[in-house]
Amino acid sequence: MGSFKLGGMTLGSLFKKPETLLYPFETKPAPAGLKGHIAIDATDCILCGICAKTCPADAIVVEKKDRTWSIDPFRCVQCSSCVRACPKACLSMDPAYTPVATAQSCRVVEVPDPKAAATTPASAAETETLTES
Ligand code: SF4
Ligand code: SF4
């Protein structure tokens, strides 16, 4: 009796839509409340480093001399502490899935210099840096 039921289920599943998705080519819509990942609008960043000091996972590095803000998404635990701590409201949680990666990498964002921006329009450049895991 059990094997008839199992056989029926197996045959039935052959004609059903697959329960799984071909991730990452297909993804489910992000559910409400998904924290996603950290996004930065670096144009207002003052490189104060408060976000880095607040981060419990040491995921953020602020290099004042090089004018860079970087995050290791593999360390981030999406706690939002940095978002709440930023005095310039530069950081936010982007409610989208974190892009897949085949190697551990850091997101490095060049923070525009407001003095240079007085002559040329400010824009933040973002680069992806591979780091050793
Ligand atoms: S969300 Fe939390 S863990 Fe992630 S970078 Fe911000 S403070 Fe660090
Ligand atoms: S993102 Fe905010 S908290 Fe972090 S260095 Fe820039 S201004 Fe400071």
PDB file of C-alpha atoms and ligand atoms in Angstrom:
ATOM      1  CA  MET A   1       0.000   0.000   0.000  1.00  0.00           C
ATOM      2  CA  GLY A   2       2.835   2.361   0.985  1.00  0.00           C
ATOM      3  CA  SER A   3       4.726   1.702  -2.247  1.00  0.00           C
ATOM      4  CA  PHE A   4       1.560   2.437  -4.329  1.00  0.00           C
ATOM      5  CA  LYS A   5       1.236   5.797  -2.582  1.00  0.00           C
ATOM      6  CA  LEU A   6       4.934   6.550  -3.095  1.00  0.00           C
ATOM      7  CA  GLY A   7       4.704   5.541  -6.774  1.00  0.00           C
ATOM      8  CA  GLY A   8       1.676   7.803  -7.240  1.00  0.00           C
ATOM      9  CA  MET A   9       3.484  10.715  -5.664  1.00  0.00           C
ATOM     10  CA  THR A  10       6.556  10.112  -7.845  1.00  0.00           C
ATOM     11  CA  LEU A  11       4.481   9.936 -11.039  1.00  0.00           C
ATOM     12  CA  GLY A  12       2.474  13.007 -10.037  1.00  0.00           C
ATOM     13  CA  SER A  13       5.612  15.021  -9.407  1.00  0.00           C
ATOM     14  CA  LEU A  14       6.802  14.349 -12.982  1.00  0.00           C
ATOM     15  CA  PHE A  15       4.006  16.552 -14.327  1.00  0.00           C
ATOM     16  CA  LYS A  16       4.137  19.309 -11.692  1.00  0.00           C
ATOM     17  CA  LYS A  17       6.009  22.612 -11.849  1.00  0.00           C
ATOM     18  CA  PRO A  18       9.384  22.221 -10.073  1.00  0.00           C
ATOM     19  CA  GLU A  19       9.342  23.337  -6.428  1.00  0.00           C
ATOM     20  CA  THR A  20      12.842  24.776  -6.762  1.00  0.00           C
ATOM     21  CA  LEU A  21      14.197  27.746  -8.720  1.00  0.00           C
ATOM     22  CA  LEU A  22      17.303  27.875 -10.898  1.00  0.00           C
ATOM     23  CA  TYR A  23      19.094  30.231  -8.482  1.00  0.00           C
ATOM     24  CA  PRO A  24      20.813  32.651  -9.141  1.00  0.00           C
ATOM     25  CA  PHE A  25      19.222  32.991 -12.604  1.00  0.00           C
ATOM     26  CA  GLU A  26      15.771  32.956 -11.018  1.00  0.00           C
ATOM     27  CA  THR A  27      14.975  34.343  -7.576  1.00  0.00           C
ATOM     28  CA  LYS A  28      11.826  34.699  -5.540  1.00  0.00           C
ATOM     29  CA  PRO A  29      10.572  38.250  -4.966  1.00  0.00           C
ATOM     30  CA  ALA A  30      12.199  39.648  -1.835  1.00  0.00           C
ATOM     31  CA  PRO A  31       9.843  39.075   1.122  1.00  0.00           C
ATOM     32  CA  ALA A  32       8.596  42.033   3.164  1.00  0.00           C
ATOM     33  CA  GLY A  33      11.057  42.849   5.928  1.00  0.00           C
ATOM     34  CA  LEU A  34      14.101  41.408   4.139  1.00  0.00           C
ATOM     35  CA  LYS A  35      17.093  43.342   5.492  1.00  0.00           C
ATOM     36  CA  GLY A  36      19.125  42.716   2.358  1.00  0.00           C
ATOM     37  CA  HIS A  37      22.503  44.385   2.374  1.00  0.00           C
ATOM     38  CA  ILE A  38      24.166  47.687   3.228  1.00  0.00           C
ATOM     39  CA  ALA A  39      24.045  50.485   0.670  1.00  0.00           C
ATOM     40  CA  ILE A  40      25.961  53.753   0.937  1.00  0.00           C
ATOM     41  CA  ASP A  41      25.448  57.195  -0.541  1.00  0.00           C
ATOM     42  CA  ALA A  42      29.054  58.282  -0.182  1.00  0.00           C
ATOM     43  CA  THR A  43      28.509  61.863  -1.352  1.00  0.00           C
ATOM     44  CA  ASP A  44      27.602  62.950   2.210  1.00  0.00           C
ATOM     45  CA  CYS A  45      30.092  60.662   3.997  1.00  0.00           C
ATOM     46  CA  ILE A  46      32.529  62.576   6.233  1.00  0.00           C
ATOM     47  CA  LEU A  47      34.762  59.519   6.846  1.00  0.00           C
ATOM     48  CA  CYS A  48      34.177  59.802  10.599  1.00  0.00           C
ATOM     49  CA  GLY A  49      34.487  56.021  11.064  1.00  0.00           C
ATOM     50  CA  ILE A  50      31.558  55.772  13.500  1.00  0.00           C
ATOM     51  CA  CYS A  51      29.987  53.017  11.366  1.00  0.00           C
ATOM     52  CA  ALA A  52      33.205  50.974  11.550  1.00  0.00           C
ATOM     53  CA  LYS A  53      33.469  51.448  15.326  1.00  0.00           C
ATOM     54  CA  THR A  54      29.812  50.450  15.782  1.00  0.00           C
ATOM     55  CA  CYS A  55      29.968  47.325  13.620  1.00  0.00           C
ATOM     56  CA  PRO A  56      30.005  44.222  15.851  1.00  0.00           C
ATOM     57  CA  ALA A  57      31.371  42.088  13.009  1.00  0.00           C
ATOM     58  CA  ASP A  58      34.278  44.353  11.954  1.00  0.00           C
ATOM     59  CA  ALA A  59      32.817  44.356   8.456  1.00  0.00           C
ATOM     60  CA  ILE A  60      33.451  48.044   7.697  1.00  0.00           C
ATOM     61  CA  VAL A  61      36.821  49.746   7.169  1.00  0.00           C
ATOM     62  CA  VAL A  62      37.120  53.506   6.750  1.00  0.00           C
ATOM     63  CA  GLU A  63      40.431  54.823   5.405  1.00  0.00           C
ATOM     64  CA  LYS A  64      40.429  58.567   5.899  1.00  0.00           C
ATOM     65  CA  LYS A  65      43.797  59.073   4.159  1.00  0.00           C
ATOM     66  CA  ASP A  66      42.734  57.144   1.022  1.00  0.00           C
ATOM     67  CA  ARG A  67      39.134  58.494   1.218  1.00  0.00           C
ATOM     68  CA  THR A  68      37.666  54.999   0.990  1.00  0.00           C
ATOM     69  CA  TRP A  69      34.798  53.264   2.766  1.00  0.00           C
ATOM     70  CA  SER A  70      34.669  49.493   2.397  1.00  0.00           C
ATOM     71  CA  ILE A  71      32.535  46.617   3.562  1.00  0.00           C
ATOM     72  CA  ASP A  72      33.140  42.893   3.626  1.00  0.00           C
ATOM     73  CA  PRO A  73      29.664  41.489   2.886  1.00  0.00           C
ATOM     74  CA  PHE A  74      30.843  38.068   4.079  1.00  0.00           C
ATOM     75  CA  ARG A  75      31.310  39.460   7.610  1.00  0.00           C
ATOM     76  CA  CYS A  76      28.163  41.604   7.744  1.00  0.00           C
ATOM     77  CA  VAL A  77      25.351  40.133   9.839  1.00  0.00           C
ATOM     78  CA  GLN A  78      22.749  42.702   8.686  1.00  0.00           C
ATOM     79  CA  CYS A  79      22.183  44.081  12.195  1.00  0.00           C
ATOM     80  CA  SER A  80      21.682  47.701  10.942  1.00  0.00           C
ATOM     81  CA  SER A  81      23.791  49.185  13.773  1.00  0.00           C
ATOM     82  CA  CYS A  82      25.886  51.155  11.285  1.00  0.00           C
ATOM     83  CA  VAL A  83      22.746  52.527   9.600  1.00  0.00           C
ATOM     84  CA  ARG A  84      21.441  53.839  12.941  1.00  0.00           C
ATOM     85  CA  ALA A  85      24.841  55.215  13.982  1.00  0.00           C
ATOM     86  CA  CYS A  86      25.779  57.171  10.842  1.00  0.00           C
ATOM     87  CA  PRO A  87      25.475  60.897  11.667  1.00  0.00           C
ATOM     88  CA  LYS A  88      25.048  61.811   7.991  1.00  0.00           C
ATOM     89  CA  ALA A  89      22.412  59.173   7.137  1.00  0.00           C
ATOM     90  CA  CYS A  90      24.626  57.828   4.339  1.00  0.00           C
ATOM     91  CA  LEU A  91      23.888  54.177   5.058  1.00  0.00           C
ATOM     92  CA  SER A  92      20.729  52.178   4.428  1.00  0.00           C
ATOM     93  CA  MET A  93      19.607  48.583   4.129  1.00  0.00           C
ATOM     94  CA  ASP A  94      18.893  47.725   0.477  1.00  0.00           C
ATOM     95  CA  PRO A  95      16.026  45.214   0.724  1.00  0.00           C
ATOM     96  CA  ALA A  96      17.312  42.991  -2.081  1.00  0.00           C
ATOM     97  CA  TYR A  97      19.196  39.714  -2.080  1.00  0.00           C
ATOM     98  CA  THR A  98      22.976  40.022  -1.841  1.00  0.00           C
ATOM     99  CA  PRO A  99      24.497  39.251  -5.253  1.00  0.00           C
ATOM    100  CA  VAL A 100      26.106  35.819  -5.452  1.00  0.00           C
ATOM    101  CA  ALA A 101      29.898  35.572  -5.617  1.00  0.00           C
ATOM    102  CA  THR A 102      32.400  32.859  -6.401  1.00  0.00           C
ATOM    103  CA  ALA A 103      35.155  34.375  -4.255  1.00  0.00           C
ATOM    104  CA  GLN A 104      35.292  36.423  -1.069  1.00  0.00           C
ATOM    105  CA  SER A 105      35.436  40.105  -1.943  1.00  0.00           C
ATOM    106  CA  CYS A 106      35.102  43.545  -0.358  1.00  0.00           C
ATOM    107  CA  ARG A 107      33.104  46.456  -1.762  1.00  0.00           C
ATOM    108  CA  VAL A 108      35.343  49.524  -1.770  1.00  0.00           C
ATOM    109  CA  VAL A 109      33.730  52.919  -2.299  1.00  0.00           C
ATOM    110  CA  GLU A 110      35.786  56.032  -3.024  1.00  0.00           C
ATOM    111  CA  VAL A 111      34.367  58.928  -1.034  1.00  0.00           C
ATOM    112  CA  PRO A 112      34.365  62.140  -3.082  1.00  0.00           C
ATOM    113  CA  ASP A 113      36.380  65.050  -1.730  1.00  0.00           C
ATOM    114  CA  PRO A 114      34.037  68.038  -1.124  1.00  0.00           C
ATOM    115  CA  LYS A 115      36.908  70.447  -1.845  1.00  0.00           C
ATOM    116  CA  ALA A 116      37.482  68.879  -5.273  1.00  0.00           C
ATOM    117  CA  ALA A 117      33.695  68.724  -5.751  1.00  0.00           C
ATOM    118  CA  ALA A 118      33.590  72.529  -5.603  1.00  0.00           C
ATOM    119  CA  THR A 119      35.203  72.562  -9.063  1.00  0.00           C
ATOM    120  CA  THR A 120      33.917  69.248 -10.484  1.00  0.00           C
ATOM    121  CA  PRO A 121      30.614  67.462  -9.682  1.00  0.00           C
ATOM    122  CA  ALA A 122      30.985  64.909  -6.839  1.00  0.00           C
ATOM    123  CA  SER A 123      30.522  61.258  -7.643  1.00  0.00           C
ATOM    124  CA  ALA A 124      31.322  58.138  -5.664  1.00  0.00           C
ATOM    125  CA  ALA A 125      33.244  55.432  -7.465  1.00  0.00           C
ATOM    126  CA  GLU A 126      32.720  51.860  -6.364  1.00  0.00           C
ATOM    127  CA  THR A 127      35.129  49.023  -6.925  1.00  0.00           C
ATOM    128  CA  GLU A 128      35.095  45.354  -5.997  1.00  0.00           C
ATOM    129  CA  THR A 129      38.292  44.137  -4.364  1.00  0.00           C
ATOM    130  CA  LEU A 130      39.084  40.463  -3.959  1.00  0.00           C
ATOM    131  CA  THR A 131      40.377  39.537  -0.520  1.00  0.00           C
ATOM    132  CA  GLU A 132      41.914  36.332   0.733  1.00  0.00           C
ATOM    133  CA  SER A 133      39.459  34.153   2.652  1.00  0.00           C
TER     134      SER A 133
HETATM  135  S1  SF4 B   1      24.716  45.869   9.291  1.00  0.00           S
HETATM  136 FE1  SF4 B   1      25.732  45.375  11.267  1.00  0.00          FE
HETATM  137  S2  SF4 B   1      27.230  43.808  10.728  1.00  0.00           S
HETATM  138 FE2  SF4 B   1      26.599  44.756   8.805  1.00  0.00          FE
HETATM  139  S3  SF4 B   1      28.123  46.339   8.425  1.00  0.00           S
HETATM  140 FE3  SF4 B   1      26.420  47.312   9.540  1.00  0.00          FE
HETATM  141  S4  SF4 B   1      26.966  47.191  11.713  1.00  0.00           S
HETATM  142 FE4  SF4 B   1      28.287  45.748  10.607  1.00  0.00          FE
HETATM  143  S1  SF4 B   2      29.162  56.178   6.395  1.00  0.00           S
HETATM  144 FE1  SF4 B   2      28.467  57.596   8.000  1.00  0.00          FE
HETATM  145  S2  SF4 B   2      29.293  56.791   9.913  1.00  0.00           S
HETATM  146 FE2  SF4 B   2      30.406  55.811   8.234  1.00  0.00          FE
HETATM  147  S3  SF4 B   2      32.228  57.057   7.919  1.00  0.00           S
HETATM  148 FE3  SF4 B   2      30.659  57.844   6.525  1.00  0.00          FE
HETATM  149  S4  SF4 B   2      29.616  59.490   7.649  1.00  0.00           S
HETATM  150 FE4  SF4 B   2      30.772  58.298   9.163  1.00  0.00          FE
END
